[in-house]
mmCIF file with all atom_site columns, C-alpha atoms in Angstrom:
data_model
loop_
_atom_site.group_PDB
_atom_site.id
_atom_site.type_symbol
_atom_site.label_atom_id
_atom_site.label_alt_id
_atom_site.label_comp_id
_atom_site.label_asym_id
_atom_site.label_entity_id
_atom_site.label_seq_id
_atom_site.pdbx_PDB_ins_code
_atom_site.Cartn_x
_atom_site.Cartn_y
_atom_site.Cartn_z
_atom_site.occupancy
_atom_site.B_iso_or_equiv
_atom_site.pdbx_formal_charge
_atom_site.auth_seq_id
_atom_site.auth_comp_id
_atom_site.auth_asym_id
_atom_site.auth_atom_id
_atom_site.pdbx_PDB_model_num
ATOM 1   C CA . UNK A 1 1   ? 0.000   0.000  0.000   1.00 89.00 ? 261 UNK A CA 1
ATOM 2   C CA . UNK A 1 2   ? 1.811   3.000  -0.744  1.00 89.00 ? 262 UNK A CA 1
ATOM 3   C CA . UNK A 1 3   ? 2.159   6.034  1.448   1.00 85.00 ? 263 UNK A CA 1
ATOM 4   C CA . UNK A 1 4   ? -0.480  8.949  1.013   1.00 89.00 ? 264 UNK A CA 1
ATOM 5   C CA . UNK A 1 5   ? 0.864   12.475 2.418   1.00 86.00 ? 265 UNK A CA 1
ATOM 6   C CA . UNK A 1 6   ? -1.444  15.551 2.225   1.00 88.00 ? 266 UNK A CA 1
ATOM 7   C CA . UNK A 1 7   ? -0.959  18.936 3.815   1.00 87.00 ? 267 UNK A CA 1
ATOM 8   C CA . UNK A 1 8   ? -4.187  19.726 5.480   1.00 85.00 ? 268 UNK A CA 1
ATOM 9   C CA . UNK A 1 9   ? -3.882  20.670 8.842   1.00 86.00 ? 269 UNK A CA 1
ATOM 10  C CA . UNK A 1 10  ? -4.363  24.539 10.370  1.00 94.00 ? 270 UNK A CA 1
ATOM 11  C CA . UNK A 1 11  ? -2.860  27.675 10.049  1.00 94.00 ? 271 UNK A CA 1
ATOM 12  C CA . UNK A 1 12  ? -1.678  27.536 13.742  1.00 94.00 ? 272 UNK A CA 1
ATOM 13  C CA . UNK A 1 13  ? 1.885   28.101 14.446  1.00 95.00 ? 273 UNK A CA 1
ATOM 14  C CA . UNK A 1 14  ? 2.400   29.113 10.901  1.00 98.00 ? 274 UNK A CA 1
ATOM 15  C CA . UNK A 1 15  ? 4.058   32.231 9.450   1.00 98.00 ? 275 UNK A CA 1
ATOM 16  C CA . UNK A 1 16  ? 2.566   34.040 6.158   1.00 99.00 ? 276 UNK A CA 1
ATOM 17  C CA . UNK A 1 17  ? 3.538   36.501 4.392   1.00 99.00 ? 277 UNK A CA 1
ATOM 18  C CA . UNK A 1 18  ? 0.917   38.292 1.537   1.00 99.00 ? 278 UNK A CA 1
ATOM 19  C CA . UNK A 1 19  ? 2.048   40.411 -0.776  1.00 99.00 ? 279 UNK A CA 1
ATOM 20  C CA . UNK A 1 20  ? -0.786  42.520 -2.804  1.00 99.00 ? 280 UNK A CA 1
ATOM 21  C CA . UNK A 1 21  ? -0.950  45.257 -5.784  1.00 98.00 ? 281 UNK A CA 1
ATOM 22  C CA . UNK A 1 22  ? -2.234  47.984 -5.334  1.00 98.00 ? 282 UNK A CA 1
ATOM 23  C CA . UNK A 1 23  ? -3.112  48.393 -9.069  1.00 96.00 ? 283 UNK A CA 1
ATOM 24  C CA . UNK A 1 24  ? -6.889  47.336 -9.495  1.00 96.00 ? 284 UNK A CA 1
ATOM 25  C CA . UNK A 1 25  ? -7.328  48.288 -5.984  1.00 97.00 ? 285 UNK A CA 1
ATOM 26  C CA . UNK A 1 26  ? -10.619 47.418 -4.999  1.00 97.00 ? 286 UNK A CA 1
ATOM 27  C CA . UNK A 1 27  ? -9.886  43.599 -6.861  1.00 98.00 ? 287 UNK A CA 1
ATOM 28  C CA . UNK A 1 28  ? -6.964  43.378 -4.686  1.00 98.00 ? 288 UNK A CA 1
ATOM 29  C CA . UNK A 1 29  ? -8.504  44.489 -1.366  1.00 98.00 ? 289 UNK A CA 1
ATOM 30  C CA . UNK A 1 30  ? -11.350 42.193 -1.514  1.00 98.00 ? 290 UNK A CA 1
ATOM 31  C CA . UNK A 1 31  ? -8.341  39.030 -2.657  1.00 98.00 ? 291 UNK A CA 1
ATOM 32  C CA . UNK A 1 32  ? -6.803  40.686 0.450   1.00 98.00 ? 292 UNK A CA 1
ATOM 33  C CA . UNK A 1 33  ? -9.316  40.218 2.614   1.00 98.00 ? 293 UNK A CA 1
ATOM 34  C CA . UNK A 1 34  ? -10.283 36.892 0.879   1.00 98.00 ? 294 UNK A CA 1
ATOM 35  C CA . UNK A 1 35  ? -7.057  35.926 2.139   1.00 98.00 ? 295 UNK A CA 1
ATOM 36  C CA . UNK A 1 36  ? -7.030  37.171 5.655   1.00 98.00 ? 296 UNK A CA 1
ATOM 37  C CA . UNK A 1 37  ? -10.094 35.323 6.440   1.00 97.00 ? 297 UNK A CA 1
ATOM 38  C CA . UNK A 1 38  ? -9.326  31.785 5.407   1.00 97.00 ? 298 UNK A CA 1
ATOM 39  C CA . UNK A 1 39  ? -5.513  32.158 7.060   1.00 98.00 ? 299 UNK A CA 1
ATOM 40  C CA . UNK A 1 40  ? -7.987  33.111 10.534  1.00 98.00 ? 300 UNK A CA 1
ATOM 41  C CA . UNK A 1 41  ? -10.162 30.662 10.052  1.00 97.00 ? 301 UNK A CA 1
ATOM 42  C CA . UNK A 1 42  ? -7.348  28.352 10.142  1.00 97.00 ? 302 UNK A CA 1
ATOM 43  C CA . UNK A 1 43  ? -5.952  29.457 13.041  1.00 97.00 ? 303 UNK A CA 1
ATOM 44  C CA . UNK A 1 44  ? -3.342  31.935 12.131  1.00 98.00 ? 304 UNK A CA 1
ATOM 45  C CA . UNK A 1 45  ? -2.397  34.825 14.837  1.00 97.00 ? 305 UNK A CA 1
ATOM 46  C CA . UNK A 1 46  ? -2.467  38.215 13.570  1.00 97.00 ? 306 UNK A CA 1
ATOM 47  C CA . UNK A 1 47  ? 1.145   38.728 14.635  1.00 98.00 ? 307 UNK A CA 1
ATOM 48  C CA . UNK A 1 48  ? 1.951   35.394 11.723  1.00 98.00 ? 308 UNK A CA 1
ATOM 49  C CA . UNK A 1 49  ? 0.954   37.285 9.086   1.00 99.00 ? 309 UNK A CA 1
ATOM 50  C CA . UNK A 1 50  ? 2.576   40.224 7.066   1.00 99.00 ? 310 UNK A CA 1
ATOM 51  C CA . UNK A 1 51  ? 0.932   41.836 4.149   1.00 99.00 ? 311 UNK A CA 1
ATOM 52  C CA . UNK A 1 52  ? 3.361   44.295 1.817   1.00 99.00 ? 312 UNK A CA 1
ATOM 53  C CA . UNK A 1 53  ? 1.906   46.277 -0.545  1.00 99.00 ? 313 UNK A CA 1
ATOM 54  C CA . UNK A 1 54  ? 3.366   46.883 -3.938  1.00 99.00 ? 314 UNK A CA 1
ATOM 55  C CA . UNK A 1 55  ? 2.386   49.100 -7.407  1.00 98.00 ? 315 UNK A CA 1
ATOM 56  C CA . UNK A 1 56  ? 1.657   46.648 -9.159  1.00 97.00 ? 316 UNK A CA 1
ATOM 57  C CA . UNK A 1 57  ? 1.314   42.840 -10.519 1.00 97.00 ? 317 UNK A CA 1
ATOM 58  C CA . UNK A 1 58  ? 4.954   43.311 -11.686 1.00 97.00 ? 318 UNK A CA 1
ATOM 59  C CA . UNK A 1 59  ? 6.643   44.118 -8.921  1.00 98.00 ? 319 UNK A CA 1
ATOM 60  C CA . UNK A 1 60  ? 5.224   41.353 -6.887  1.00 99.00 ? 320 UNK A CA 1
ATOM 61  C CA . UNK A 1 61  ? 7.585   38.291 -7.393  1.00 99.00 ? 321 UNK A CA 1
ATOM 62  C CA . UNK A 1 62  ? 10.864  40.742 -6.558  1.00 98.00 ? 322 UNK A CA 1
ATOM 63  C CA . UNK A 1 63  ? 9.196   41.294 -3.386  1.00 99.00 ? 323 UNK A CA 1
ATOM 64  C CA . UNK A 1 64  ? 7.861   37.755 -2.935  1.00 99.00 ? 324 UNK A CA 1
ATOM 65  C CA . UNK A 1 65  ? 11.407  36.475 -3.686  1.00 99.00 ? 325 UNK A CA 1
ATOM 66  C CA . UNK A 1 66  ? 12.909  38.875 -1.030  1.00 99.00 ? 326 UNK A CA 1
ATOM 67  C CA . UNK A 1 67  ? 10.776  38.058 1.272   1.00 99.00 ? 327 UNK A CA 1
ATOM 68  C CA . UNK A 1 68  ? 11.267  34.074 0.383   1.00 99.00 ? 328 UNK A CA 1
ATOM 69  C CA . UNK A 1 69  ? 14.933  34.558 0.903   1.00 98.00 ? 329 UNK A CA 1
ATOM 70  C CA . UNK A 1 70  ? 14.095  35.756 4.611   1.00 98.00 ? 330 UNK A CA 1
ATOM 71  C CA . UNK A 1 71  ? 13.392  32.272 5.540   1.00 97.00 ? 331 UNK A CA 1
ATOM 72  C CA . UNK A 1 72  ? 11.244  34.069 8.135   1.00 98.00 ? 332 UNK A CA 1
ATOM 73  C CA . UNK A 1 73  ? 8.008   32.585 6.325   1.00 99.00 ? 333 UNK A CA 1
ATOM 74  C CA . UNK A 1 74  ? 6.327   29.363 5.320   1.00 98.00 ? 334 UNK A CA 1
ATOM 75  C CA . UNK A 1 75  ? 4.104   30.493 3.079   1.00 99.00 ? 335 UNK A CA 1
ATOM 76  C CA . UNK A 1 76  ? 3.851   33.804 0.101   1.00 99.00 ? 336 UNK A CA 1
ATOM 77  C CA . UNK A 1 77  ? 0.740   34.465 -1.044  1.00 99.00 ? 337 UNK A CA 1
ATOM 78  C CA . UNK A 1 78  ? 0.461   35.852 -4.010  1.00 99.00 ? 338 UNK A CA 1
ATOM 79  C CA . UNK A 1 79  ? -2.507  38.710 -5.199  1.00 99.00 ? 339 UNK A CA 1
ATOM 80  C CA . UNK A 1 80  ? -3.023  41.057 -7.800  1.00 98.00 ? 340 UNK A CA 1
ATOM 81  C CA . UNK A 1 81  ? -5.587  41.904 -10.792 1.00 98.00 ? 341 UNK A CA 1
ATOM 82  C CA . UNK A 1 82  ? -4.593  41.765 -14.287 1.00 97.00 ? 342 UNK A CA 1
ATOM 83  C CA . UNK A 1 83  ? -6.928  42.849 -16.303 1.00 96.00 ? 343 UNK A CA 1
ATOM 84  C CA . UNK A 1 84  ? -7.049  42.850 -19.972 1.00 95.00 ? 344 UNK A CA 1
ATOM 85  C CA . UNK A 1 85  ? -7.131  46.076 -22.206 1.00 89.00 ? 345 UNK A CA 1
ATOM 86  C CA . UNK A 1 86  ? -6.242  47.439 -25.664 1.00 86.00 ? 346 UNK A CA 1
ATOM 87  C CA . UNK A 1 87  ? -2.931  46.311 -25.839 1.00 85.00 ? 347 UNK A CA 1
ATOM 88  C CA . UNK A 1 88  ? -0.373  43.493 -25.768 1.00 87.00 ? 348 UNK A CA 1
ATOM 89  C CA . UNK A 1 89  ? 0.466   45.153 -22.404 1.00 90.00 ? 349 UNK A CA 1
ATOM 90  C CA . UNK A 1 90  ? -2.124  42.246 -20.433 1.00 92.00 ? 350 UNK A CA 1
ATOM 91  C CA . UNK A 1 91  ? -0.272  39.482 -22.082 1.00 93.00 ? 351 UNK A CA 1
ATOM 92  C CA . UNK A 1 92  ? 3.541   40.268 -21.116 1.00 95.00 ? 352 UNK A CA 1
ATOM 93  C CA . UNK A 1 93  ? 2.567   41.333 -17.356 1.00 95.00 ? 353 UNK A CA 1
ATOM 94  C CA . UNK A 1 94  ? 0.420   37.803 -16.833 1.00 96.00 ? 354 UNK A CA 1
ATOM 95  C CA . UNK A 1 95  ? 3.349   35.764 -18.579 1.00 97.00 ? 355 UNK A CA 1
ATOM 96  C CA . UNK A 1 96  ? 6.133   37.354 -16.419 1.00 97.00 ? 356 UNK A CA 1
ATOM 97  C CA . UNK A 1 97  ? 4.234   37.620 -13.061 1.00 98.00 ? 357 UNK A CA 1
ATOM 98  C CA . UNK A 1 98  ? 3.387   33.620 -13.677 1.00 98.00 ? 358 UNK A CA 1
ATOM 99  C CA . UNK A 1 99  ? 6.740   32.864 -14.336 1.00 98.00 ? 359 UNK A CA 1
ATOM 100 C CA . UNK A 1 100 ? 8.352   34.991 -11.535 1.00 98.00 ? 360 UNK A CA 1
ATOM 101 C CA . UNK A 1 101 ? 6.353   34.109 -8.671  1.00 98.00 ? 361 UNK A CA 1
ATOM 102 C CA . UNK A 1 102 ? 6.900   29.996 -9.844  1.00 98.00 ? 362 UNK A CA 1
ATOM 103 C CA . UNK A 1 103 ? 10.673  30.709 -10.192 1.00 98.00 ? 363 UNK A CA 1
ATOM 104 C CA . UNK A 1 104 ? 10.753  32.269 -6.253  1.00 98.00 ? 364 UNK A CA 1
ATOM 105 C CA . UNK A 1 105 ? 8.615   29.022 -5.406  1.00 98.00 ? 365 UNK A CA 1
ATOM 106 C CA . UNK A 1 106 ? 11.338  26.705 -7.632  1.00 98.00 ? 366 UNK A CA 1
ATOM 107 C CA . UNK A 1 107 ? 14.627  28.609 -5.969  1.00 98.00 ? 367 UNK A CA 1
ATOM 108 C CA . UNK A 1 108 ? 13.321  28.460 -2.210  1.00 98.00 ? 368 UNK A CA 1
ATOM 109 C CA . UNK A 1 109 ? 11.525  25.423 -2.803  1.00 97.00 ? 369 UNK A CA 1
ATOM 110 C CA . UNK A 1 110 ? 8.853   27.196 -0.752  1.00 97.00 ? 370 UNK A CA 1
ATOM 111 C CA . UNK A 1 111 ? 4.772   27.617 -0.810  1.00 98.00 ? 371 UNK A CA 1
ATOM 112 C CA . UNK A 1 112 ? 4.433   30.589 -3.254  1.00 99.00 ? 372 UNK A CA 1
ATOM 113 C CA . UNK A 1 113 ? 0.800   31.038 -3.440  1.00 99.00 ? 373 UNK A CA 1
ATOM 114 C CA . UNK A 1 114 ? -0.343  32.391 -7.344  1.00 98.00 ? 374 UNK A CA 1
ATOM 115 C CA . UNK A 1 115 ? -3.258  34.530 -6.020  1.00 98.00 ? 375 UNK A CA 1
ATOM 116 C CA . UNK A 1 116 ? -3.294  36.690 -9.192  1.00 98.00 ? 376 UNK A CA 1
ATOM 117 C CA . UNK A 1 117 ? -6.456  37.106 -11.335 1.00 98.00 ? 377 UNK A CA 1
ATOM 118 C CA . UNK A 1 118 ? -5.860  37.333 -15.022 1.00 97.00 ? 378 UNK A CA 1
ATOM 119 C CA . UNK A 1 119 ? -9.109  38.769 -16.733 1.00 97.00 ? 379 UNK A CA 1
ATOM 120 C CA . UNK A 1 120 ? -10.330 39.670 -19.427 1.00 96.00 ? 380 UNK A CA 1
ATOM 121 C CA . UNK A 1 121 ? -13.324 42.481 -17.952 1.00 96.00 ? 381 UNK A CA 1
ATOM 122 C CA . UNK A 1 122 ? -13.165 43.934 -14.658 1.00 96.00 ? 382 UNK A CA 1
ATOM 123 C CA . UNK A 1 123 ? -16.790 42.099 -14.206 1.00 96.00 ? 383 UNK A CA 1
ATOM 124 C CA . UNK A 1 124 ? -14.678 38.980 -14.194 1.00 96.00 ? 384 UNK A CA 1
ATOM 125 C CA . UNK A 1 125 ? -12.445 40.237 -12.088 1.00 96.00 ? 385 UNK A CA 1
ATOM 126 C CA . UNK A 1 126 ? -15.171 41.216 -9.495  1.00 96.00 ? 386 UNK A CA 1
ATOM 127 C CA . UNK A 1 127 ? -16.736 37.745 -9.894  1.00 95.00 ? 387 UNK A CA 1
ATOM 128 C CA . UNK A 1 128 ? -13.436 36.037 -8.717  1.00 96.00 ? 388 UNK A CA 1
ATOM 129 C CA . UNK A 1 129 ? -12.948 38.956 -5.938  1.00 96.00 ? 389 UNK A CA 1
ATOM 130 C CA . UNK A 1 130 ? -15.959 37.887 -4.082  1.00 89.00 ? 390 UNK A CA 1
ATOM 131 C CA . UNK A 1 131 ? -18.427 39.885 -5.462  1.00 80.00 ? 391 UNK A CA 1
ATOM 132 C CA . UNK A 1 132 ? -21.282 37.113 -5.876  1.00 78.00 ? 392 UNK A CA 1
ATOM 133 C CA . UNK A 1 133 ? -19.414 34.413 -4.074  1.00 80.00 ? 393 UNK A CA 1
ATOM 134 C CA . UNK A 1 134 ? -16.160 33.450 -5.391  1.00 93.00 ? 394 UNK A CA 1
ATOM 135 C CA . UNK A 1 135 ? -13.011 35.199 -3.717  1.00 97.00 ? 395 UNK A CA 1
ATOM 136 C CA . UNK A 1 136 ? -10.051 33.519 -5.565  1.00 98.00 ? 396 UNK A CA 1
ATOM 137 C CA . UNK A 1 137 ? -8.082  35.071 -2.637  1.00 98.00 ? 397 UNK A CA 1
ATOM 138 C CA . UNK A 1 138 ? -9.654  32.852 -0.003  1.00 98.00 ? 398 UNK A CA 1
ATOM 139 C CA . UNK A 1 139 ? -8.611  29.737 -2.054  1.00 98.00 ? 399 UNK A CA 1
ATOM 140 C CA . UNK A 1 140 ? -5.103  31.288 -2.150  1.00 98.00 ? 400 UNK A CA 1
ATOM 141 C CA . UNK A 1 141 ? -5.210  30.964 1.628   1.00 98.00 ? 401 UNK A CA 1
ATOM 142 C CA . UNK A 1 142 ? -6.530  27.573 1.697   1.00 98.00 ? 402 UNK A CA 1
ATOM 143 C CA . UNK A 1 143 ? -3.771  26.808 -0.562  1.00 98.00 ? 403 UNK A CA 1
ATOM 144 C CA . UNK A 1 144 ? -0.956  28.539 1.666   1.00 98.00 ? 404 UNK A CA 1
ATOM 145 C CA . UNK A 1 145 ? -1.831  26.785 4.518   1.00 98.00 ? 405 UNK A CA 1
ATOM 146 C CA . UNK A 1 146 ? -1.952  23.008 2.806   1.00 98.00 ? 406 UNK A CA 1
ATOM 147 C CA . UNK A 1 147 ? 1.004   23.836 1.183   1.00 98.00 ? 407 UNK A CA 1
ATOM 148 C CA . UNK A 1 148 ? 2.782   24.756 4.269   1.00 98.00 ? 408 UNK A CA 1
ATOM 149 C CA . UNK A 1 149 ? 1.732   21.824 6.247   1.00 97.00 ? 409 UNK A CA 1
ATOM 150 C CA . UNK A 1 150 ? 2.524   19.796 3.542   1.00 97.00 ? 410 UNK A CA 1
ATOM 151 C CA . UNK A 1 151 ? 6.141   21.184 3.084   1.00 96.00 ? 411 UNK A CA 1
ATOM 152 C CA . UNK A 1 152 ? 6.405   20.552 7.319   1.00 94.00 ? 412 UNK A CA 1
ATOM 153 C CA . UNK A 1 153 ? 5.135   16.742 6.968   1.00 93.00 ? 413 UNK A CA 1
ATOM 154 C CA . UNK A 1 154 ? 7.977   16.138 3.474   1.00 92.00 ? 414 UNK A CA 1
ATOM 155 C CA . UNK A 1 155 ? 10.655  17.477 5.438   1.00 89.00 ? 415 UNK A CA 1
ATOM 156 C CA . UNK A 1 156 ? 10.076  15.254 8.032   1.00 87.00 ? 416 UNK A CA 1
ATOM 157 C CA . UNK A 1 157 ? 9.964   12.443 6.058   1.00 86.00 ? 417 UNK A CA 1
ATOM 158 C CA . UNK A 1 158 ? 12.006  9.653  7.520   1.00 87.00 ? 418 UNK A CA 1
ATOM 159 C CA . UNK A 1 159 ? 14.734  8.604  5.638   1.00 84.00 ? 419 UNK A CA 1
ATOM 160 C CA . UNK A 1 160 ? 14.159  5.144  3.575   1.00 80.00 ? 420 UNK A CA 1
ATOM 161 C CA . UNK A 1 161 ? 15.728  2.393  4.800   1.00 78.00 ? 421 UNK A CA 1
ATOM 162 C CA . UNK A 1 162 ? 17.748  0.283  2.590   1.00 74.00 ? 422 UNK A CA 1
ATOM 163 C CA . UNK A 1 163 ? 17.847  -3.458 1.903   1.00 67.00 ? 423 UNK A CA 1
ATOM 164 C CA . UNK A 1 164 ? 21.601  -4.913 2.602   1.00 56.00 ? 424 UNK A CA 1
ATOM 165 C CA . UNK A 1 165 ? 22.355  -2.009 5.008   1.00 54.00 ? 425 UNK A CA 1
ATOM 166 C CA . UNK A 1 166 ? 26.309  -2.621 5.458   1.00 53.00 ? 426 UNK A CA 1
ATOM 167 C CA . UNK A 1 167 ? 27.464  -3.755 2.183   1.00 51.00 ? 427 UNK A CA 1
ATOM 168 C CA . UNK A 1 168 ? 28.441  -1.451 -0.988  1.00 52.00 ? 428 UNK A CA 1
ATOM 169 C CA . UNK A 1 169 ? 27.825  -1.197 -4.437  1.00 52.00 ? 429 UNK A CA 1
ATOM 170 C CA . UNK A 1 170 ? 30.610  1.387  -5.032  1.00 56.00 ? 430 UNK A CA 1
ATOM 171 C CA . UNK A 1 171 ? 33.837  0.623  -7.030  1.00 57.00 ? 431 UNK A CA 1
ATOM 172 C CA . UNK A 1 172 ? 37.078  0.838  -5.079  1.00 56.00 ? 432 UNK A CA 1
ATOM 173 C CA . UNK A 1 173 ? 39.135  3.933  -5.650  1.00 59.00 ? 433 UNK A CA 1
ATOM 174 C CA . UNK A 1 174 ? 41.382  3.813  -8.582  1.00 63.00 ? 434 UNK A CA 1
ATOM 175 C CA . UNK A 1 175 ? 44.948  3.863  -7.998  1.00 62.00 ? 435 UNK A CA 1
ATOM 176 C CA . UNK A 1 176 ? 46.395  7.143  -9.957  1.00 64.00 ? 436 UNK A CA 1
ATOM 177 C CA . UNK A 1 177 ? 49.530  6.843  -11.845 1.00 63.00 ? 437 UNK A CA 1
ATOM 178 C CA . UNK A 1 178 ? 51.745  9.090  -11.862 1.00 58.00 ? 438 UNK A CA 1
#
């Protein structure tokens, strides 16, 4: 039977640290606050969590990846609004927000929640904000929270135990000639 592991468990004892745009401001404070409420209803302390603000989408993975190279949390969360316009402007912010907040998750090997909506109308954008239900920024929290449990529980991990325990595979050392 093989081994299941999940992250589950509570926010308790936990660290977070949320970093939001201020660009499409009232998006991003209702993500925010999406946020906040499923990290409390976990269990996280106010005092665990940290929430920078930054311009805009853009700027957040430098700030999520200075804030990964802290150490100080065990989950980023991730939020911001993206919302399509005229230009090709929508498609090279999403692309290079996606790939920079993956590449802080990939180099700190850390829970770097995406949390940023990428829209095409701003009534989409209010649909996945919590207006009418949905609040993408809740999820993100949920997310946070499994994730960091689940990064506690593979660290943890005992390490396998190996059949012949004792003997060696390995060549002996070649004698160098000089």
């Amino acid at each position: 039977m093989p081994t299941v592991i999940e992250g589950g468990g509570a926010a308790a004892g936990l660290r977070f640290a949320i970093v939001r745009s201020r660009f499409n401001e009232e998006v991003t404070k209702r993500l925010l606050e999406g946020a906040l409420d499923a990290l409390r209803k976990g269990g996280a302390r106010e005092e665990t969590i940290d929430v920078v603000l930054v311009p805009g989408a853009f700027e957040i993975p430098t700030v999520a990846s200075r804030l990964a190279r802290s150490r100080r949390y065990d989950a980023i969360i991730c939020l911001g609004a993206v919302i399509r316009g005229e230009t090709p402007h929508f498609e090279y912010i999403s692309a290079e927000v996606s790939r920079g907040i993956a590449r802080v998750s990939y180099d700190y090997g850390m829970p770097v929640i995406f949390g940023v909506l990428t829209t095409d109308t701003e009534a989409q954008a209010d649909a996945r904000s919590g207006v009418g239900g949905v609040n993408k920024g809740y999820e993100a929290g949920q997310a946070a929270i499994e994730m960091a449990n689940l990064m506690k529980r593979l660290v943890a991990l005992p390490k396998p135990t190996r059949r012949g325990a004792g003997t060696t595979t390995r060549r002996p050392a070649r004698k160098r000639i000089r």
